[in-house]
Amino acid sequence: MKPDMFKKPVTVLVGLGFPTRVRTVMDAYRHLSEWPASQRDAAHAIALKACSAALRGEIEAETARGTFAAFAERHDLL
């Protein structure tokens, strides 16, 4: 397993409600980077920082997954 892979993917709704699986820290980081600037909040900032730290190897991928899942839940994407 790659070090940035999540043990269990996070399934989020994108576009017009189509489910997609976020399987890696890079996938989560990409999703967060594409989030509209006008809708960014503290949960977004925390998840983005966690993903960035995980990509640098400073924290575990599962920690970043938890913050991304919390962001997704807060924005009704799960």
PDB file of N, CA and C in Angstrom:
ATOM      1  N   MET A   1       0.847  -1.183   0.000  1.00  0.00           N
ATOM      2  CA  MET A   1       0.000   0.000   0.000  1.00  0.00           C
ATOM      3  C   MET A   1       0.892   1.245   0.000  1.00  0.00           C
ATOM      4  N   LYS A   2       0.546   2.217  -0.851  1.00  0.00           N
ATOM      5  CA  LYS A   2       1.294   3.460  -0.901  1.00  0.00           C
ATOM      6  C   LYS A   2       1.095   4.218   0.407  1.00  0.00           C
ATOM      7  N   PRO A   3       2.095   4.981   0.835  1.00  0.00           N
ATOM      8  CA  PRO A   3       1.968   5.678   2.119  1.00  0.00           C
ATOM      9  C   PRO A   3       0.860   6.731   2.149  1.00  0.00           C
ATOM     10  N   ASP A   4       0.414   7.207   0.980  1.00  0.00           N
ATOM     11  CA  ASP A   4      -0.649   8.211   1.006  1.00  0.00           C
ATOM     12  C   ASP A   4      -2.032   7.621   0.748  1.00  0.00           C
ATOM     13  N   MET A   5      -2.127   6.286   0.660  1.00  0.00           N
ATOM     14  CA  MET A   5      -3.424   5.618   0.442  1.00  0.00           C
ATOM     15  C   MET A   5      -4.203   5.564   1.755  1.00  0.00           C
ATOM     16  N   PHE A   6      -5.512   5.785   1.650  1.00  0.00           N
ATOM     17  CA  PHE A   6      -6.385   5.610   2.806  1.00  0.00           C
ATOM     18  C   PHE A   6      -6.710   4.128   2.945  1.00  0.00           C
ATOM     19  N   LYS A   7      -6.850   3.660   4.192  1.00  0.00           N
ATOM     20  CA  LYS A   7      -7.244   2.268   4.413  1.00  0.00           C
ATOM     21  C   LYS A   7      -8.638   2.017   3.859  1.00  0.00           C
ATOM     22  N   LYS A   8      -9.508   3.016   3.993  1.00  0.00           N
ATOM     23  CA  LYS A   8     -10.871   2.927   3.462  1.00  0.00           C
ATOM     24  C   LYS A   8     -11.160   4.240   2.742  1.00  0.00           C
ATOM     25  N   PRO A   9     -11.584   4.186   1.467  1.00  0.00           N
ATOM     26  CA  PRO A   9     -11.861   5.429   0.752  1.00  0.00           C
ATOM     27  C   PRO A   9     -13.019   6.212   1.362  1.00  0.00           C
ATOM     28  N   VAL A  10     -13.007   7.514   1.123  1.00  0.00           N
ATOM     29  CA  VAL A  10     -14.106   8.381   1.533  1.00  0.00           C
ATOM     30  C   VAL A  10     -14.934   8.640   0.276  1.00  0.00           C
ATOM     31  N   THR A  11     -16.193   8.257   0.290  1.00  0.00           N
ATOM     32  CA  THR A  11     -17.058   8.472  -0.866  1.00  0.00           C
ATOM     33  C   THR A  11     -17.772   9.802  -0.682  1.00  0.00           C
ATOM     34  N   VAL A  12     -17.549  10.716  -1.636  1.00  0.00           N
ATOM     35  CA  VAL A  12     -18.164  12.041  -1.585  1.00  0.00           C
ATOM     36  C   VAL A  12     -18.971  12.275  -2.851  1.00  0.00           C
ATOM     37  N   LEU A  13     -19.929  13.175  -2.745  1.00  0.00           N
ATOM     38  CA  LEU A  13     -20.751  13.547  -3.896  1.00  0.00           C
ATOM     39  C   LEU A  13     -20.115  14.757  -4.573  1.00  0.00           C
ATOM     40  N   VAL A  14     -19.956  14.677  -5.904  1.00  0.00           N
ATOM     41  CA  VAL A  14     -19.373  15.777  -6.673  1.00  0.00           C
ATOM     42  C   VAL A  14     -20.313  16.144  -7.814  1.00  0.00           C
ATOM     43  N   GLY A  15     -20.109  17.312  -8.371  1.00  0.00           N
ATOM     44  CA  GLY A  15     -20.923  17.736  -9.511  1.00  0.00           C
ATOM     45  C   GLY A  15     -22.393  17.761  -9.163  1.00  0.00           C
ATOM     46  N   LEU A  16     -23.172  17.044  -9.932  1.00  0.00           N
ATOM     47  CA  LEU A  16     -24.624  16.998  -9.716  1.00  0.00           C
ATOM     48  C   LEU A  16     -25.019  15.838  -8.809  1.00  0.00           C
ATOM     49  N   GLY A  17     -24.191  15.571  -7.804  1.00  0.00           N
ATOM     50  CA  GLY A  17     -24.509  14.519  -6.853  1.00  0.00           C
ATOM     51  C   GLY A  17     -23.981  13.148  -7.221  1.00  0.00           C
ATOM     52  N   PHE A  18     -22.986  13.106  -8.084  1.00  0.00           N
ATOM     53  CA  PHE A  18     -22.391  11.826  -8.467  1.00  0.00           C
ATOM     54  C   PHE A  18     -21.361  11.392  -7.433  1.00  0.00           C
ATOM     55  N   PRO A  19     -21.439  10.159  -6.940  1.00  0.00           N
ATOM     56  CA  PRO A  19     -20.459   9.700  -5.944  1.00  0.00           C
ATOM     57  C   PRO A  19     -19.103   9.409  -6.586  1.00  0.00           C
ATOM     58  N   THR A  20     -18.064   9.766  -5.867  1.00  0.00           N
ATOM     59  CA  THR A  20     -16.701   9.434  -6.266  1.00  0.00           C
ATOM     60  C   THR A  20     -15.929   9.027  -5.022  1.00  0.00           C
ATOM     61  N   ARG A  21     -15.000   8.128  -5.192  1.00  0.00           N
ATOM     62  CA  ARG A  21     -14.209   7.652  -4.057  1.00  0.00           C
ATOM     63  C   ARG A  21     -12.887   8.398  -3.989  1.00  0.00           C
ATOM     64  N   VAL A  22     -12.624   8.955  -2.838  1.00  0.00           N
ATOM     65  CA  VAL A  22     -11.357   9.622  -2.573  1.00  0.00           C
ATOM     66  C   VAL A  22     -10.498   8.584  -1.860  1.00  0.00           C
ATOM     67  N   ARG A  23      -9.465   8.104  -2.554  1.00  0.00           N
ATOM     68  CA  ARG A  23      -8.673   6.977  -2.054  1.00  0.00           C
ATOM     69  C   ARG A  23      -7.322   7.362  -1.471  1.00  0.00           C
ATOM     70  N   THR A  24      -6.815   8.548  -1.824  1.00  0.00           N
ATOM     71  CA  THR A  24      -5.476   8.936  -1.384  1.00  0.00           C
ATOM     72  C   THR A  24      -5.484  10.355  -0.832  1.00  0.00           C
ATOM     73  N   VAL A  25      -4.405  10.689  -0.159  1.00  0.00           N
ATOM     74  CA  VAL A  25      -4.231  12.052   0.344  1.00  0.00           C
ATOM     75  C   VAL A  25      -4.205  13.020  -0.834  1.00  0.00           C
ATOM     76  N   MET A  26      -3.542  12.632  -1.924  1.00  0.00           N
ATOM     77  CA  MET A  26      -3.469  13.518  -3.089  1.00  0.00           C
ATOM     78  C   MET A  26      -4.850  13.765  -3.682  1.00  0.00           C
ATOM     79  N   ASP A  27      -5.702  12.737  -3.729  1.00  0.00           N
ATOM     80  CA  ASP A  27      -7.080  12.915  -4.207  1.00  0.00           C
ATOM     81  C   ASP A  27      -7.822  13.923  -3.326  1.00  0.00           C
ATOM     82  N   ALA A  28      -7.671  13.783  -2.024  1.00  0.00           N
ATOM     83  CA  ALA A  28      -8.342  14.690  -1.086  1.00  0.00           C
ATOM     84  C   ALA A  28      -7.806  16.107  -1.250  1.00  0.00           C
ATOM     85  N   TYR A  29      -6.494  16.233  -1.372  1.00  0.00           N
ATOM     86  CA  TYR A  29      -5.870  17.544  -1.544  1.00  0.00           C
ATOM     87  C   TYR A  29      -6.377  18.208  -2.828  1.00  0.00           C
ATOM     88  N   ARG A  30      -6.456  17.435  -3.887  1.00  0.00           N
ATOM     89  CA  ARG A  30      -6.944  17.949  -5.174  1.00  0.00           C
ATOM     90  C   ARG A  30      -8.398  18.420  -5.050  1.00  0.00           C
ATOM     91  N   HIS A  31      -9.220  17.623  -4.386  1.00  0.00           N
ATOM     92  CA  HIS A  31     -10.626  17.987  -4.194  1.00  0.00           C
ATOM     93  C   HIS A  31     -10.728  19.291  -3.394  1.00  0.00           C
ATOM     94  N   LEU A  32      -9.943  19.404  -2.346  1.00  0.00           N
ATOM     95  CA  LEU A  32      -9.979  20.607  -1.514  1.00  0.00           C
ATOM     96  C   LEU A  32      -9.451  21.824  -2.270  1.00  0.00           C
ATOM     97  N   SER A  33      -8.439  21.636  -3.093  1.00  0.00           N
ATOM     98  CA  SER A  33      -7.865  22.742  -3.866  1.00  0.00           C
ATOM     99  C   SER A  33      -8.860  23.285  -4.886  1.00  0.00           C
ATOM    100  N   GLU A  34      -9.737  22.431  -5.386  1.00  0.00           N
ATOM    101  CA  GLU A  34     -10.723  22.832  -6.381  1.00  0.00           C
ATOM    102  C   GLU A  34     -11.999  23.395  -5.761  1.00  0.00           C
ATOM    103  N   TRP A  35     -12.101  23.344  -4.435  1.00  0.00           N
ATOM    104  CA  TRP A  35     -13.282  23.850  -3.750  1.00  0.00           C
ATOM    105  C   TRP A  35     -13.376  25.365  -3.972  1.00  0.00           C
ATOM    106  N   PRO A  36     -14.558  25.888  -4.292  1.00  0.00           N
ATOM    107  CA  PRO A  36     -14.695  27.331  -4.563  1.00  0.00           C
ATOM    108  C   PRO A  36     -14.218  28.187  -3.392  1.00  0.00           C
ATOM    109  N   ALA A  37     -13.459  29.216  -3.708  1.00  0.00           N
ATOM    110  CA  ALA A  37     -12.901  30.092  -2.665  1.00  0.00           C
ATOM    111  C   ALA A  37     -13.986  30.731  -1.818  1.00  0.00           C
ATOM    112  N   SER A  38     -15.124  31.031  -2.425  1.00  0.00           N
ATOM    113  CA  SER A  38     -16.206  31.689  -1.684  1.00  0.00           C
ATOM    114  C   SER A  38     -16.859  30.769  -0.651  1.00  0.00           C
ATOM    115  N   GLN A  39     -16.631  29.453  -0.755  1.00  0.00           N
ATOM    116  CA  GLN A  39     -17.253  28.499   0.161  1.00  0.00           C
ATOM    117  C   GLN A  39     -16.253  27.912   1.159  1.00  0.00           C
ATOM    118  N   ARG A  40     -15.024  28.384   1.135  1.00  0.00           N
ATOM    119  CA  ARG A  40     -14.006  27.855   2.050  1.00  0.00           C
ATOM    120  C   ARG A  40     -14.243  28.389   3.452  1.00  0.00           C
ATOM    121  N   ASP A  41     -14.023  27.505   4.428  1.00  0.00           N
ATOM    122  CA  ASP A  41     -14.225  27.862   5.825  1.00  0.00           C
ATOM    123  C   ASP A  41     -13.122  27.228   6.661  1.00  0.00           C
ATOM    124  N   ALA A  42     -13.295  27.248   7.974  1.00  0.00           N
ATOM    125  CA  ALA A  42     -12.271  26.702   8.868  1.00  0.00           C
ATOM    126  C   ALA A  42     -12.078  25.202   8.656  1.00  0.00           C
ATOM    127  N   ALA A  43     -13.164  24.471   8.416  1.00  0.00           N
ATOM    128  CA  ALA A  43     -13.052  23.022   8.187  1.00  0.00           C
ATOM    129  C   ALA A  43     -12.233  22.747   6.931  1.00  0.00           C
ATOM    130  N   HIS A  44     -12.427  23.562   5.916  1.00  0.00           N
ATOM    131  CA  HIS A  44     -11.658  23.430   4.674  1.00  0.00           C
ATOM    132  C   HIS A  44     -10.177  23.686   4.950  1.00  0.00           C
ATOM    133  N   ALA A  45      -9.887  24.757   5.670  1.00  0.00           N
ATOM    134  CA  ALA A  45      -8.496  25.117   5.965  1.00  0.00           C
ATOM    135  C   ALA A  45      -7.789  24.011   6.751  1.00  0.00           C
ATOM    136  N   ILE A  46      -8.482  23.456   7.730  1.00  0.00           N
ATOM    137  CA  ILE A  46      -7.891  22.391   8.551  1.00  0.00           C
ATOM    138  C   ILE A  46      -7.618  21.155   7.698  1.00  0.00           C
ATOM    139  N   ALA A  47      -8.588  20.763   6.878  1.00  0.00           N
ATOM    140  CA  ALA A  47      -8.411  19.579   6.029  1.00  0.00           C
ATOM    141  C   ALA A  47      -7.297  19.789   5.013  1.00  0.00           C
ATOM    142  N   LEU A  48      -7.232  20.977   4.422  1.00  0.00           N
ATOM    143  CA  LEU A  48      -6.193  21.265   3.437  1.00  0.00           C
ATOM    144  C   LEU A  48      -4.807  21.229   4.080  1.00  0.00           C
ATOM    145  N   LYS A  49      -4.681  21.814   5.270  1.00  0.00           N
ATOM    146  CA  LYS A  49      -3.393  21.795   5.975  1.00  0.00           C
ATOM    147  C   LYS A  49      -3.001  20.368   6.352  1.00  0.00           C
ATOM    148  N   ALA A  50      -3.970  19.566   6.778  1.00  0.00           N
ATOM    149  CA  ALA A  50      -3.685  18.178   7.146  1.00  0.00           C
ATOM    150  C   ALA A  50      -3.225  17.378   5.931  1.00  0.00           C
ATOM    151  N   CYS A  51      -3.889  17.564   4.807  1.00  0.00           N
ATOM    152  CA  CYS A  51      -3.493  16.846   3.586  1.00  0.00           C
ATOM    153  C   CYS A  51      -2.099  17.277   3.147  1.00  0.00           C
ATOM    154  N   SER A  52      -1.824  18.554   3.230  1.00  0.00           N
ATOM    155  CA  SER A  52      -0.501  19.060   2.867  1.00  0.00           C
ATOM    156  C   SER A  52       0.571  18.457   3.776  1.00  0.00           C
ATOM    157  N   ALA A  53       0.289  18.401   5.060  1.00  0.00           N
ATOM    158  CA  ALA A  53       1.241  17.814   6.013  1.00  0.00           C
ATOM    159  C   ALA A  53       1.443  16.327   5.747  1.00  0.00           C
ATOM    160  N   ALA A  54       0.376  15.628   5.396  1.00  0.00           N
ATOM    161  CA  ALA A  54       0.486  14.192   5.103  1.00  0.00           C
ATOM    162  C   ALA A  54       1.310  13.965   3.834  1.00  0.00           C
ATOM    163  N   LEU A  55       1.147  14.823   2.845  1.00  0.00           N
ATOM    164  CA  LEU A  55       1.935  14.694   1.619  1.00  0.00           C
ATOM    165  C   LEU A  55       3.420  14.910   1.881  1.00  0.00           C
ATOM    166  N   ARG A  56       3.728  15.742   2.873  1.00  0.00           N
ATOM    167  CA  ARG A  56       5.133  15.964   3.258  1.00  0.00           C
ATOM    168  C   ARG A  56       5.650  14.887   4.210  1.00  0.00           C
ATOM    169  N   GLY A  57       4.764  13.990   4.631  1.00  0.00           N
ATOM    170  CA  GLY A  57       5.165  12.926   5.542  1.00  0.00           C
ATOM    171  C   GLY A  57       5.209  13.329   7.000  1.00  0.00           C
ATOM    172  N   GLU A  58       4.613  14.446   7.332  1.00  0.00           N
ATOM    173  CA  GLU A  58       4.640  14.945   8.702  1.00  0.00           C
ATOM    174  C   GLU A  58       3.565  14.310   9.584  1.00  0.00           C
ATOM    175  N   ILE A  59       2.453  13.869   8.972  1.00  0.00           N
ATOM    176  CA  ILE A  59       1.408  13.176   9.707  1.00  0.00           C
ATOM    177  C   ILE A  59       0.972  11.959   8.897  1.00  0.00           C
ATOM    178  N   GLU A  60       0.237  11.076   9.526  1.00  0.00           N
ATOM    179  CA  GLU A  60      -0.242   9.859   8.868  1.00  0.00           C
ATOM    180  C   GLU A  60      -1.378  10.177   7.892  1.00  0.00           C
ATOM    181  N   ALA A  61      -1.489   9.379   6.864  1.00  0.00           N
ATOM    182  CA  ALA A  61      -2.558   9.531   5.878  1.00  0.00           C
ATOM    183  C   ALA A  61      -3.933   9.404   6.533  1.00  0.00           C
ATOM    184  N   GLU A  62      -4.058   8.531   7.518  1.00  0.00           N
ATOM    185  CA  GLU A  62      -5.356   8.339   8.174  1.00  0.00           C
ATOM    186  C   GLU A  62      -5.790   9.564   8.972  1.00  0.00           C
ATOM    187  N   THR A  63      -4.841  10.338   9.462  1.00  0.00           N
ATOM    188  CA  THR A  63      -5.177  11.591  10.143  1.00  0.00           C
ATOM    189  C   THR A  63      -5.763  12.573   9.137  1.00  0.00           C
ATOM    190  N   ALA A  64      -5.119  12.664   7.980  1.00  0.00           N
ATOM    191  CA  ALA A  64      -5.628  13.532   6.920  1.00  0.00           C
ATOM    192  C   ALA A  64      -6.996  13.051   6.455  1.00  0.00           C
ATOM    193  N   ARG A  65      -7.180  11.737   6.380  1.00  0.00           N
ATOM    194  CA  ARG A  65      -8.473  11.181   5.980  1.00  0.00           C
ATOM    195  C   ARG A  65      -9.561  11.633   6.944  1.00  0.00           C
ATOM    196  N   GLY A  66      -9.261  11.593   8.229  1.00  0.00           N
ATOM    197  CA  GLY A  66     -10.245  12.006   9.234  1.00  0.00           C
ATOM    198  C   GLY A  66     -10.657  13.457   9.086  1.00  0.00           C
ATOM    199  N   THR A  67      -9.698  14.332   8.821  1.00  0.00           N
ATOM    200  CA  THR A  67     -10.040  15.746   8.653  1.00  0.00           C
ATOM    201  C   THR A  67     -10.807  15.968   7.349  1.00  0.00           C
ATOM    202  N   PHE A  68     -10.445  15.226   6.305  1.00  0.00           N
ATOM    203  CA  PHE A  68     -11.168  15.350   5.035  1.00  0.00           C
ATOM    204  C   PHE A  68     -12.603  14.839   5.194  1.00  0.00           C
ATOM    205  N   ALA A  69     -12.772  13.721   5.885  1.00  0.00           N
ATOM    206  CA  ALA A  69     -14.114  13.171   6.108  1.00  0.00           C
ATOM    207  C   ALA A  69     -14.963  14.144   6.936  1.00  0.00           C
ATOM    208  N   ALA A  70     -14.353  14.791   7.922  1.00  0.00           N
ATOM    209  CA  ALA A  70     -15.079  15.774   8.730  1.00  0.00           C
ATOM    210  C   ALA A  70     -15.502  16.963   7.871  1.00  0.00           C
ATOM    211  N   PHE A  71     -14.610  17.420   6.994  1.00  0.00           N
ATOM    212  CA  PHE A  71     -14.945  18.498   6.062  1.00  0.00           C
ATOM    213  C   PHE A  71     -16.116  18.077   5.172  1.00  0.00           C
ATOM    214  N   ALA A  72     -16.042  16.879   4.609  1.00  0.00           N
ATOM    215  CA  ALA A  72     -17.091  16.378   3.717  1.00  0.00           C
ATOM    216  C   ALA A  72     -18.429  16.260   4.446  1.00  0.00           C
ATOM    217  N   GLU A  73     -18.392  15.812   5.682  1.00  0.00           N
ATOM    218  CA  GLU A  73     -19.629  15.680   6.451  1.00  0.00           C
ATOM    219  C   GLU A  73     -20.235  17.048   6.742  1.00  0.00           C
ATOM    220  N   ARG A  74     -19.391  17.992   7.093  1.00  0.00           N
ATOM    221  CA  ARG A  74     -19.862  19.349   7.400  1.00  0.00           C
ATOM    222  C   ARG A  74     -20.551  19.991   6.194  1.00  0.00           C
ATOM    223  N   HIS A  75     -20.087  19.637   5.000  1.00  0.00           N
ATOM    224  CA  HIS A  75     -20.639  20.219   3.779  1.00  0.00           C
ATOM    225  C   HIS A  75     -21.612  19.300   3.052  1.00  0.00           C
ATOM    226  N   ASP A  76     -22.096  18.279   3.773  1.00  0.00           N
ATOM    227  CA  ASP A  76     -23.095  17.347   3.243  1.00  0.00           C
ATOM    228  C   ASP A  76     -22.662  16.690   1.936  1.00  0.00           C
ATOM    229  N   LEU A  77     -21.404  16.267   1.896  1.00  0.00           N
ATOM    230  CA  LEU A  77     -20.876  15.598   0.706  1.00  0.00           C
ATOM    231  C   LEU A  77     -20.802  14.084   0.861  1.00  0.00           C
ATOM    232  N   LEU A  78     -21.008  13.591   2.075  1.00  0.00           N
ATOM    233  CA  LEU A  78     -20.896  12.136   2.293  1.00  0.00           C
ATOM    234  C   LEU A  78     -22.143  11.422   1.818  1.00  0.00           C
TER     235      LEU A  78
END
